[in-house]
Coordinates of C-alpha atoms and ligand atoms in Angstrom, one line a residue:
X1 CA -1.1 33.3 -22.8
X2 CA 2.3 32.7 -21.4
X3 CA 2.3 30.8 -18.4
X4 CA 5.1 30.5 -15.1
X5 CA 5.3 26.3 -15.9
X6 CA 4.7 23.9 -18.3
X7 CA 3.4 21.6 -15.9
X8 CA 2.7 22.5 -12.3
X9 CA 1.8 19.3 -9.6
X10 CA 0.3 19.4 -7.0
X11 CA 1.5 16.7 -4.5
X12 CA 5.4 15.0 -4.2
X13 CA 4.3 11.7 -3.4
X14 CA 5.1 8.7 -5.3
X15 CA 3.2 9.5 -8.8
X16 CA 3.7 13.5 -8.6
X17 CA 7.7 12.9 -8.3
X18 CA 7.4 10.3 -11.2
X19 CA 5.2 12.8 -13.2
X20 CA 7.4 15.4 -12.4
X21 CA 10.6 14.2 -12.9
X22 CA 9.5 12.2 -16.5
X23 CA 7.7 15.6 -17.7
X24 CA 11.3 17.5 -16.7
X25 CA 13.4 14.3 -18.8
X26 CA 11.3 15.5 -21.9
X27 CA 12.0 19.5 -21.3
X28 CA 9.1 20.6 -19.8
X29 CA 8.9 23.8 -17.5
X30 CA 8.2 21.3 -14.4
X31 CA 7.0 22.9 -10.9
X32 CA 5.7 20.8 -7.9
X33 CA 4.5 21.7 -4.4
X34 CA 4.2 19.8 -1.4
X35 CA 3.1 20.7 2.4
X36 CA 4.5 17.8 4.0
X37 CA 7.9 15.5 3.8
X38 CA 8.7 14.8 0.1
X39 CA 8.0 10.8 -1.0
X40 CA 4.1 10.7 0.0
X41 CA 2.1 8.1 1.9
X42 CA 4.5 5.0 0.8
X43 CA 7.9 6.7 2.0
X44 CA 6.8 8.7 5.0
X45 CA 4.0 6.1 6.4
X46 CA 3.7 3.1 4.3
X47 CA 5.1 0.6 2.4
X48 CA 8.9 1.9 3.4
X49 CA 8.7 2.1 7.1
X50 CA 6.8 -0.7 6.8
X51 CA 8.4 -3.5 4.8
X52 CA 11.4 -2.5 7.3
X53 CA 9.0 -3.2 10.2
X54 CA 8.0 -6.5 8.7
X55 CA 12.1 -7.5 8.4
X56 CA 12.4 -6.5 12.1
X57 CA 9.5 -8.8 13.0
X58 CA 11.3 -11.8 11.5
X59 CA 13.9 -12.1 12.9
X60 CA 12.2 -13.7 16.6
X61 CA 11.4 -16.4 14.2
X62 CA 14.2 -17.0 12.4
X63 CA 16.1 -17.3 16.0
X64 CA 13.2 -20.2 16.8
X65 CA 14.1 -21.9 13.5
X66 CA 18.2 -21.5 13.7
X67 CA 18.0 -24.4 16.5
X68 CA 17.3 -26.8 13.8
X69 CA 20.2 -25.9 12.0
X70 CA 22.3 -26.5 15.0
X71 CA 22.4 -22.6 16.0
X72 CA 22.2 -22.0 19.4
X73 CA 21.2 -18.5 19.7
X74 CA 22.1 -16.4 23.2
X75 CA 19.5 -13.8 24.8
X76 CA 17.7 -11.8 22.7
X77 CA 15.6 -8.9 23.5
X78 CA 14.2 -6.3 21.4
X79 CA 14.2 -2.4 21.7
X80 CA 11.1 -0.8 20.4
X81 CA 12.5 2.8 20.0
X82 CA 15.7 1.7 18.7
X83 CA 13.5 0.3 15.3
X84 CA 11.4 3.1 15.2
X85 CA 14.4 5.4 15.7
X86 CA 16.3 3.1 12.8
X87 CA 13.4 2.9 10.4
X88 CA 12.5 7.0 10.6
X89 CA 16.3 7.6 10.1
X90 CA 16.1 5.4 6.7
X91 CA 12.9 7.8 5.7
X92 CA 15.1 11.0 6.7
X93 CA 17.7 9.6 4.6
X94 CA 15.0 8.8 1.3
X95 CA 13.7 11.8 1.7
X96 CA 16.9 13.6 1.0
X97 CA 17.4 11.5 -1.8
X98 CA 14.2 12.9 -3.8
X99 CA 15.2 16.3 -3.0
X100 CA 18.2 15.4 -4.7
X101 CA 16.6 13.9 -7.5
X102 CA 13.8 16.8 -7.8
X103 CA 16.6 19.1 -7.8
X104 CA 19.0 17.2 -10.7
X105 CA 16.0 16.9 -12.9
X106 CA 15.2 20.8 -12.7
X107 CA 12.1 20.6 -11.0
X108 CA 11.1 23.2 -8.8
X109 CA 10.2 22.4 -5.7
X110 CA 7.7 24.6 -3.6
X111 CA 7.3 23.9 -0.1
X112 CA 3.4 24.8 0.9
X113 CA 0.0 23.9 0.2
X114 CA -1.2 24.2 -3.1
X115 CA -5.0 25.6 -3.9
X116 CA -6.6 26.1 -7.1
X117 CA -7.9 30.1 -7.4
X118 CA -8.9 29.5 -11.0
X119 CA -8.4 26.2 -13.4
X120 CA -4.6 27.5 -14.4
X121 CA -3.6 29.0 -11.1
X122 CA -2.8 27.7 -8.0
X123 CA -1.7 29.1 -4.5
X124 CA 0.9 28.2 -2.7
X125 CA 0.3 28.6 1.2
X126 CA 1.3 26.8 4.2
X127 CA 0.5 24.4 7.3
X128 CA 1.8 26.2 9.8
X129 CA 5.1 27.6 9.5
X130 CA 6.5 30.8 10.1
X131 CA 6.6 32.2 7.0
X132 CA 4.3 30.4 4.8
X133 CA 5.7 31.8 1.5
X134 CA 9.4 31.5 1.9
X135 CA 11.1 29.6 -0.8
X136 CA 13.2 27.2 -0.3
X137 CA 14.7 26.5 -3.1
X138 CA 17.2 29.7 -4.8
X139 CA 15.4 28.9 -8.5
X140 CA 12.5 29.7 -6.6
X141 CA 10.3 32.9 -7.8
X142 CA 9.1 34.1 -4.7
X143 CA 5.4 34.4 -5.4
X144 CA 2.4 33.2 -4.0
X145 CA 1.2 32.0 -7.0
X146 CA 1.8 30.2 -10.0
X147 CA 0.0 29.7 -13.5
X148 CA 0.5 26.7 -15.7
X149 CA -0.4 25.3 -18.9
X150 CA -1.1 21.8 -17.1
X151 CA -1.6 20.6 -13.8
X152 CA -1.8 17.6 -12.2
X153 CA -3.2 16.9 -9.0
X154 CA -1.3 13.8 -7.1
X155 CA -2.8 14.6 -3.7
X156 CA -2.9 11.3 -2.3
X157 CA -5.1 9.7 0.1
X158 CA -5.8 9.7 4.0
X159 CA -7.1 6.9 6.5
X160 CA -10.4 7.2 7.5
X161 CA -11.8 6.4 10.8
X162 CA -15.2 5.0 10.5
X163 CA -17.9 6.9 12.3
X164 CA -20.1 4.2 13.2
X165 CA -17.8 2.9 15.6
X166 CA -18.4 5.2 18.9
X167 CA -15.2 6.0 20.7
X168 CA -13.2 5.2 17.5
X169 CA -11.4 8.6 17.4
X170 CA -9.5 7.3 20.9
X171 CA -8.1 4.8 18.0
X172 CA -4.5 5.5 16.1
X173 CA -4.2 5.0 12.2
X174 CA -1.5 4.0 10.2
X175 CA -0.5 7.4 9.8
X176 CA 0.4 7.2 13.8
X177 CA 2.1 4.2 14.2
X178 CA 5.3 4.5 12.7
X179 CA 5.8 7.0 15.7
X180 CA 4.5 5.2 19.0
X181 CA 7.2 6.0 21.1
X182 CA 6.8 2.0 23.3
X183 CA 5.7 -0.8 22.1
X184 CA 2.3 -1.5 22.7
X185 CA 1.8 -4.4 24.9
X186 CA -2.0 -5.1 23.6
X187 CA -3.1 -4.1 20.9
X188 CA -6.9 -4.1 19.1
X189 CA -6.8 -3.9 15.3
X190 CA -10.1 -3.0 13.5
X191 CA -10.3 -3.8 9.5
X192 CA -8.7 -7.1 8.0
X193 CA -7.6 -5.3 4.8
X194 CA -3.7 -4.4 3.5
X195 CA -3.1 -2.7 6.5
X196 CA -4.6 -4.5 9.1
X197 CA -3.3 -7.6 8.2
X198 CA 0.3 -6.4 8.2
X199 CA 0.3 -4.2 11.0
X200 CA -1.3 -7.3 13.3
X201 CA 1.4 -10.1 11.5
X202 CA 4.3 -7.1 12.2
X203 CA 3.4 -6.7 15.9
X204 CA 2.4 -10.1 16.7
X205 CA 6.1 -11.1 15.4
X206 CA 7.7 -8.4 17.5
X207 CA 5.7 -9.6 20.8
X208 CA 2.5 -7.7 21.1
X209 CA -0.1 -9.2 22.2
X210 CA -2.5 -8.8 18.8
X211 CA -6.7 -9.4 18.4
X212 CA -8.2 -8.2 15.2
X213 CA -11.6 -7.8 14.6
X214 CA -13.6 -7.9 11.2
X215 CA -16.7 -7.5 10.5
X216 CA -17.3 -10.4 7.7
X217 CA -16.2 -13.8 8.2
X218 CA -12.7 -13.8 7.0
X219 CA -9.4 -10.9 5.8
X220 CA -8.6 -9.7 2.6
X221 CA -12.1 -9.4 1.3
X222 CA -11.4 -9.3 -3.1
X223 CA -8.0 -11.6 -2.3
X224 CA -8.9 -15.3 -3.8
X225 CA -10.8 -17.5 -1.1
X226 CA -7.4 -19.9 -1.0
X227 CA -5.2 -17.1 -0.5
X228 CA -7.7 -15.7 2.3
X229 CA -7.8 -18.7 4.2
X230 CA -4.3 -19.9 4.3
X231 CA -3.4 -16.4 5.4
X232 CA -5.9 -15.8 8.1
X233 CA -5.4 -19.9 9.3
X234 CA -1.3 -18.8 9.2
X235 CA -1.9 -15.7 11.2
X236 CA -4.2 -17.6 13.8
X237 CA -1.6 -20.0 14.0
X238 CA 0.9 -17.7 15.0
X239 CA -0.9 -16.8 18.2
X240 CA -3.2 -13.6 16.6
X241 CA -7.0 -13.7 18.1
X242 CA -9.3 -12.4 14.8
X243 CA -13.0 -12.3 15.7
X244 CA -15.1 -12.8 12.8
X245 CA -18.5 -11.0 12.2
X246 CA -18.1 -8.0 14.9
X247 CA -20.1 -5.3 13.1
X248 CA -20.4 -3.3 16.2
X249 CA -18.0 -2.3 18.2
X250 CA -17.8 0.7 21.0
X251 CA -14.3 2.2 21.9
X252 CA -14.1 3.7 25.9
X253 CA -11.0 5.7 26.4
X254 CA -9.8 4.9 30.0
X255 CA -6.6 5.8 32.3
X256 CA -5.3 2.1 31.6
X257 CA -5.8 2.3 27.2
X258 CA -8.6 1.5 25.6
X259 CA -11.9 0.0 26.8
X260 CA -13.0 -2.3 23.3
X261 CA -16.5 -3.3 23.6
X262 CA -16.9 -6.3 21.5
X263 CA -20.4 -8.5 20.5
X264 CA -20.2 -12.0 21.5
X265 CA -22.1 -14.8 19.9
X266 CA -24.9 -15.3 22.6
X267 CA -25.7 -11.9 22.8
X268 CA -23.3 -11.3 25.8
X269 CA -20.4 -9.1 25.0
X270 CA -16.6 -9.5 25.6
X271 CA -14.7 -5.9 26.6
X272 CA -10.8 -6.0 26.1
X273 CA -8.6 -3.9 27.5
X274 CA -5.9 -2.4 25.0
X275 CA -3.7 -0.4 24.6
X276 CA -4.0 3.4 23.4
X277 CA -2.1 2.6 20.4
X278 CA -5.0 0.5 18.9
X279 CA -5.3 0.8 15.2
X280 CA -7.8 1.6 13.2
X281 CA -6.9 0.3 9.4
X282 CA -10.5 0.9 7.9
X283 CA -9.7 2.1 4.6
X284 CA -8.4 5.2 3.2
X285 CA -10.2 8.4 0.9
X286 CA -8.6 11.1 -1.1
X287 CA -7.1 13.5 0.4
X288 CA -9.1 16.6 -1.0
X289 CA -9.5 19.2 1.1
X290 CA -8.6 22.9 1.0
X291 CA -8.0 22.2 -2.9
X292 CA -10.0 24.9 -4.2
X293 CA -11.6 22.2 -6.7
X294 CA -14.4 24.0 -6.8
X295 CA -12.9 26.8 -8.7
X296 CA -12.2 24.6 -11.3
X297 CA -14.7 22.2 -13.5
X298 CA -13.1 19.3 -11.9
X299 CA -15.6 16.9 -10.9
X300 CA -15.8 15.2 -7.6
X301 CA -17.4 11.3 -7.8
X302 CA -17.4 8.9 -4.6
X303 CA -14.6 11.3 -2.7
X304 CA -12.2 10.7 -5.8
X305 CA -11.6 12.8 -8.8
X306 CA -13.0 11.7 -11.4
X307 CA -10.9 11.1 -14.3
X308 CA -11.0 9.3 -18.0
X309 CA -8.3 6.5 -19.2
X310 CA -5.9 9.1 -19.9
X311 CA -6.1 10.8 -16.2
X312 CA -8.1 13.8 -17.7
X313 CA -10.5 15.4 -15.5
X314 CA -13.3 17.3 -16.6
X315 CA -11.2 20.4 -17.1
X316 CA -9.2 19.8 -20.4
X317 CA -5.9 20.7 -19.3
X318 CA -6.4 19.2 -15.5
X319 CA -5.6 15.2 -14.9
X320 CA -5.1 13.4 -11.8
X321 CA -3.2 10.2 -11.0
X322 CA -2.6 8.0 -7.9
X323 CA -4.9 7.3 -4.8
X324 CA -6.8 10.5 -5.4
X325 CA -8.6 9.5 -8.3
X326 CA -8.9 6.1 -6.0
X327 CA -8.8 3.4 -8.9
X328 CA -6.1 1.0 -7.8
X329 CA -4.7 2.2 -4.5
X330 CA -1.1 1.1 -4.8
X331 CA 2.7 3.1 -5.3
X332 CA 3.6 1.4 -8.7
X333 CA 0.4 2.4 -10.0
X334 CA 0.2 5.7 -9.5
X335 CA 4.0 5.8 -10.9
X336 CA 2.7 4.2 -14.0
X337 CA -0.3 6.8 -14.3
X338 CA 1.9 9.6 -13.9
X339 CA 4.7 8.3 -16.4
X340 CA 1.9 7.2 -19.5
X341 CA 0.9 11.1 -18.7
X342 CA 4.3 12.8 -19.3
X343 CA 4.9 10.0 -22.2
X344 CA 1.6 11.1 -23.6
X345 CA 1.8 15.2 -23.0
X346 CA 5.5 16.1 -23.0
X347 CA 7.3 12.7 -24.8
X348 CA 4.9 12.9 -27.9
X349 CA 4.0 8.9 -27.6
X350 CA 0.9 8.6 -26.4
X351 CA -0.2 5.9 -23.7
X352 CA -2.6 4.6 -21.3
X353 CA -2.1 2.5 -18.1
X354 CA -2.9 -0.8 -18.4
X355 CA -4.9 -2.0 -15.5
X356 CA -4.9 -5.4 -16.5
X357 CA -3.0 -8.0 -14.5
X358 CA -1.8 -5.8 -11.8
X359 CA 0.3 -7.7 -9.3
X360 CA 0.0 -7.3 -5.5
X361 CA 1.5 -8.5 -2.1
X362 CA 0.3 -8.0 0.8
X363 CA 3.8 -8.6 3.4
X364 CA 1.4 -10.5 6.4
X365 CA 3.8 -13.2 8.1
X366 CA 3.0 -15.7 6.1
X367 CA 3.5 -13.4 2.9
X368 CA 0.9 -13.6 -0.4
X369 CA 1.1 -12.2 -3.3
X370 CA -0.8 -12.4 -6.5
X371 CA -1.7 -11.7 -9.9
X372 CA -4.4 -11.8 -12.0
X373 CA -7.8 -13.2 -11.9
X374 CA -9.3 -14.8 -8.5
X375 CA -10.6 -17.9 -8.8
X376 CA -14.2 -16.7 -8.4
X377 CA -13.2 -13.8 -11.0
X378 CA -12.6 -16.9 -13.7
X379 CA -15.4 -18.6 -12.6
X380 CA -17.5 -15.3 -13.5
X381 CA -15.5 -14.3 -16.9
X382 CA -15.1 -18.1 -18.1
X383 CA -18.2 -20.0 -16.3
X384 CA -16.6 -23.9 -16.6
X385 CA -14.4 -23.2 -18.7
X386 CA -11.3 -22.9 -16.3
X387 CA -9.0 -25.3 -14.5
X388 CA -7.4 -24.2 -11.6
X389 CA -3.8 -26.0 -10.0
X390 CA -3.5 -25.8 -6.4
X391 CA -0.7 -27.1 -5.0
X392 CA 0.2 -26.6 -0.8
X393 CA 2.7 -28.2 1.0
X394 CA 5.9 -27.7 3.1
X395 CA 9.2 -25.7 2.1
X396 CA 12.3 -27.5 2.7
X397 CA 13.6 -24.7 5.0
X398 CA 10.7 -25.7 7.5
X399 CA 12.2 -29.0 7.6
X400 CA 14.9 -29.3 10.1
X401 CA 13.1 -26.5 12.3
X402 CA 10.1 -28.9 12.2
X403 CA 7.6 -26.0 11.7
X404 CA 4.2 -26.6 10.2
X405 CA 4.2 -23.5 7.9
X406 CA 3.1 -23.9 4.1
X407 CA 3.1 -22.9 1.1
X408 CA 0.2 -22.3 -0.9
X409 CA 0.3 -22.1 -5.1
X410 CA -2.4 -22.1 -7.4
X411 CA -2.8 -21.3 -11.0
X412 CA -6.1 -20.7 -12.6
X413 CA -6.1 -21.3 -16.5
X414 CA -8.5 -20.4 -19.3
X415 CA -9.2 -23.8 -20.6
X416 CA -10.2 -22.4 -24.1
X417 CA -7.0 -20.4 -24.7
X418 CA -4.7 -22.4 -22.0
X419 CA -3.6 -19.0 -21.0
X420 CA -2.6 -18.8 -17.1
X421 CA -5.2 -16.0 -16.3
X422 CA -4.6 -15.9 -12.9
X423 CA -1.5 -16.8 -10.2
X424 CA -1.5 -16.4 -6.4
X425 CA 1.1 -17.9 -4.0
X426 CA 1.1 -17.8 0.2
X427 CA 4.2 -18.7 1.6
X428 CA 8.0 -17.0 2.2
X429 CA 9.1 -14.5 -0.3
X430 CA 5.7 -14.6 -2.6
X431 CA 6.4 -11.0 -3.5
X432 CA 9.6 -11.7 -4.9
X433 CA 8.4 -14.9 -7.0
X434 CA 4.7 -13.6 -7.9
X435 CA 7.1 -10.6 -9.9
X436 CA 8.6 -13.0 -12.5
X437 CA 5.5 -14.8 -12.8
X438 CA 3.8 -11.7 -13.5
X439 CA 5.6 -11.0 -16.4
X440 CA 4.6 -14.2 -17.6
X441 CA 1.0 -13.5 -17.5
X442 CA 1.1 -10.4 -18.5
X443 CA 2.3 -11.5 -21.4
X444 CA -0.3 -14.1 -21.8
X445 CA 1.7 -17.2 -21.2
X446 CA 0.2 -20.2 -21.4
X447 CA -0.1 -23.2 -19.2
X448 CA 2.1 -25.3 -21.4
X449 CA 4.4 -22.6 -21.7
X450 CA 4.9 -22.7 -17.9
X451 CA 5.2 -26.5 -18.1
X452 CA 7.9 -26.1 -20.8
X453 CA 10.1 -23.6 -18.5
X454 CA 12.6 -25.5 -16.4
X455 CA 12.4 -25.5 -13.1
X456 CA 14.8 -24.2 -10.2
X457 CA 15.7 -26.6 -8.3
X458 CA 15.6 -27.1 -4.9
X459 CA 13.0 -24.0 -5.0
X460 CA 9.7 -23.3 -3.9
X461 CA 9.4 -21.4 -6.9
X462 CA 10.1 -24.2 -9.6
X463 CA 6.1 -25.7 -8.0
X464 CA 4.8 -22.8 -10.2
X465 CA 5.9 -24.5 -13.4
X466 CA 5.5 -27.8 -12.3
X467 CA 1.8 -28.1 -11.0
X468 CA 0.0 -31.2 -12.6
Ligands
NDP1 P1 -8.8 -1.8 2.9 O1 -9.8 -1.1 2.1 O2 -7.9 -2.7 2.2 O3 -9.4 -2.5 4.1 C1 -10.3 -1.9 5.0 C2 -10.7 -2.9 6.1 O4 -11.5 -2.2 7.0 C3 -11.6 -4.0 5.5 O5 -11.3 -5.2 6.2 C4 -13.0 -3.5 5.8 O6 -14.0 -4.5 6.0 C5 -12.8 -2.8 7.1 N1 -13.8 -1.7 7.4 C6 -14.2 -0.7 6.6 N2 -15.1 0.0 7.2 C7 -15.4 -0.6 8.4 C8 -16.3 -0.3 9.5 N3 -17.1 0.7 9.4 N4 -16.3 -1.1 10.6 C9 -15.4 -2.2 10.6 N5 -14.6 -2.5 9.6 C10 -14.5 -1.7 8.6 O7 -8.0 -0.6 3.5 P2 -6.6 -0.5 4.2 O8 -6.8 0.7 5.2 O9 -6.2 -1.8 4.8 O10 -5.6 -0.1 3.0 C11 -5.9 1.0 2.2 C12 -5.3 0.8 0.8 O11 -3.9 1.0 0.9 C13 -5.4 -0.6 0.2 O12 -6.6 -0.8 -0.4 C14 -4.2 -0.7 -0.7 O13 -4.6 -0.2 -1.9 C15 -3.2 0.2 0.0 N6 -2.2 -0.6 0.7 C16 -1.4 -1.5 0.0 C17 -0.5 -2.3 0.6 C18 0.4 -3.2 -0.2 O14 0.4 -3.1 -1.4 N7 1.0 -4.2 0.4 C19 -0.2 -2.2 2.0 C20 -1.1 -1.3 2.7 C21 -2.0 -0.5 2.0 P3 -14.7 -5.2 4.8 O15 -13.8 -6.1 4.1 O16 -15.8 -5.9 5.5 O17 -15.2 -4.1 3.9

């Protein structure tokens, strides 16, 4: 049976474009269709608009710090819709650029809303425009369907509001944010995951008044316990209120924002009033719906599709890749899922993903970022037999400023092999450093290899290869 592509995906986020474009390299027939802006959840309303949120919040800072460097800095103020306006015109401008990059590598680009009718076909329909099939690219067929050999499905995820919160649809997600029009004044954020974290550290450094509320006793719940602490101690220390152990909260919706009911210790409770932009950042699900998966084989487990090492779903010729299959929620992963499936289908080498040693930041004010195994991870895999190198102190930019912020670095070491199994730092620019010393442990360097690597000096870097 002849079919209209090679290799027809369903979603232009990060891993569909990846997939697409990789599949396209090696000569494959390549279409893709997507209902919304091109570049997914990480161009459009996450880690883009955001890490350019996080530089904005910086800067009041940095002006505190420049006195101790003999700046003196005039009158500052800050324009709220000026950012947003800035940072939406930088996703305009990205999103342009994968058109352009769809369109050199011969992909074909469908705008619309793609649903399975059988296992090789799919639909393409819309979300609300005029003419829902118009195409809008000229290599376009104009159809309203199209068969392929292979699909993927890189459908991405949602936020998810949870319902055991009343009131809680009065709250905004992370998918709202990037567009509130004024700065909120107070905010409430719910959740002290990836999200929560950086949204309250963004805000809090641009002025808003910020309380989070968890329900455990501290952020980052997987992180290492170090990590966790100095984070949440860091955040607390830059004026954000987290309240620890709120299970149960109640949202009221009035005139003024929102009415957040919260559980104090004695039994009382403690309403505060909020804004309307309060955020719920409470996790995130596959985005599934209207997929038409159930004319397919493709099987559904916990929300996610489920899929084996190689992305394959239960239908033979289906695979999925990215936050859909909800493995390891994060851009570079789904990339990497999507490129070891074109290598393996349409470049003749086959590959799986490593998931081992996957490196992570999370861009709070102060920034972590790690790799590897936690400390309580080693503890399981290796019972006694690890030695872990902590080492916290203060940067030398923090000197003149006089400021109290640290850094944190620990190592965590396999005593029988030596290797470095795991690597987690707390402190200004951890993302960039934790990168290098990723590579290292991915490559199953050992302690004395780090000890034998020469240092950069003055650094806060060169502490990783000279912890004792
Ligand atoms: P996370 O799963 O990281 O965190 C969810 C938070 O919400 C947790 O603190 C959780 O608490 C809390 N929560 C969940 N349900 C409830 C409830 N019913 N009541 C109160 N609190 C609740 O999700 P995020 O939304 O923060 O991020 C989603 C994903 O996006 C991340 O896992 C990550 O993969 C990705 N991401 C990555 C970033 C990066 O790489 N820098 C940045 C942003 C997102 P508890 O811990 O108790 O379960």
């Amino acid at each position: 049976m002849s079919y209209d592509f090679d290799l027809f995906v369903i979603g232009a986020g990060s891993g569909g474009i990846a997939t697409a474009r990789r599949a396209a390299q090696y000569g494959a027939k390549v279409g893709i269709v997507e209902s919304d802006r091109l570049g997914g959840t990480c161009v459009n309303r996450g880690c883009v608009p955001k890490k350019l949120m996080v530089y904005a919040s910086h800067f009041p800072a940095g002006f505190e710090e420049s006195a101790g460097y003999g700046w003196t800095v005039g009158e500052t103020s800050f324009d709220w819709l000026k950012m947003i306006t800035a940072v939406n015109n930088e996703v305009d401008r990205l999103n342009g650029i994968y058109q352009r990059m769809l369109d050199n590598s011969g992909v074909t680009l469908y705008e619309g809303y793609g649903k399975f009718i059988d296992s090789h076909t799919i639909e393409i329909g819309d979300r609300g425009s005029d003419n829902p099939f118009q195409e809008k690219n000229s290599r376009n067929v104009l159809t309203r369907k199209v068969t392929a050999e292979k699909i993927l499905i890189a459908v991405g995820g949602k936020p998810v509001k949870p319902d055991d919160i009343p009131g809680v649809e009065h709250a905004i997600t992370s998918r709202e944010i990037f567009h509130v029009k004024e700065q909120p004044k107070r905010i409430v954020i719910i959740g002290g995951g990836y999200i929560g974290v950086e949204f309250a550290c963004i805000l809090n450094g641009l002025g808003t008044e910020v309380t989070m509320v968890i329900r455990g006793e501290k952020i980052l719940r997987g992180f290492d316990d170090d990590l966790r602490s100095e984070i949440q101690e860091g955040m607390e220390r830059h004026g954000i209120r987290i309240l620890t152990n709120k299970p149960k909260l109640a949202i009221v919706k009035q005139d003024s924002g929102l009415e957040i009911t919260i559980p104090t210790n004695d039994g009382g409770k403690e309403i505060i009033v909020a804004d309307a932009a309060s955020l719920a950042a409470t996790g995130r699900k596959p985005d599934l719906a209207n997929l038409g998966l159930e004319n397919t084989k493709v099987e559904i487990v916990n929300g996610a599709v489920a899929v084996d090492e190689y992305n394959q779903t239960a239908e033979d010729h289906i695979y999925a890749v990215g936050d859909c299959t909800d493995r390891i929620n994060l851009t570079p992963v789904a990339i990497n899922e999507g490129r070891a499936f074109a290598d393996t289908h349409f470049g003749g080498q086959s590959r799986q993903m490593s998931y081992e040693n996957i490196p992570t930041a999370v861009f709070s004010t102060p920034e972590a970022a790690t790799v590897g195994l936690t400390e309580a991870e080693a503890k399981e895999k290796f019972g006694d037999a690890i030695k872990v190198y902590r080492s916290k102190f203060r940067s030398m930019y923090y000197t003149l400023p006089d400021k109290q912020e640290k850094t944190l670095m620990k190592l965590i070491v396999d005593t029988n092999t030596d290797k470095v199994v795991g690597a987690h730092m707390v402190g200004d620019s951890a993302a960039e450093i934790v990168q290098g010393v990723a590579i290292a442990v991915k490559m199953g360097a050992t302690k004395a290899d780090f000890d034998a690597t020469v240092g950069i000096h003055p650094s806060s870097a060169e502490e990783f290869v000279t912890m004792r």
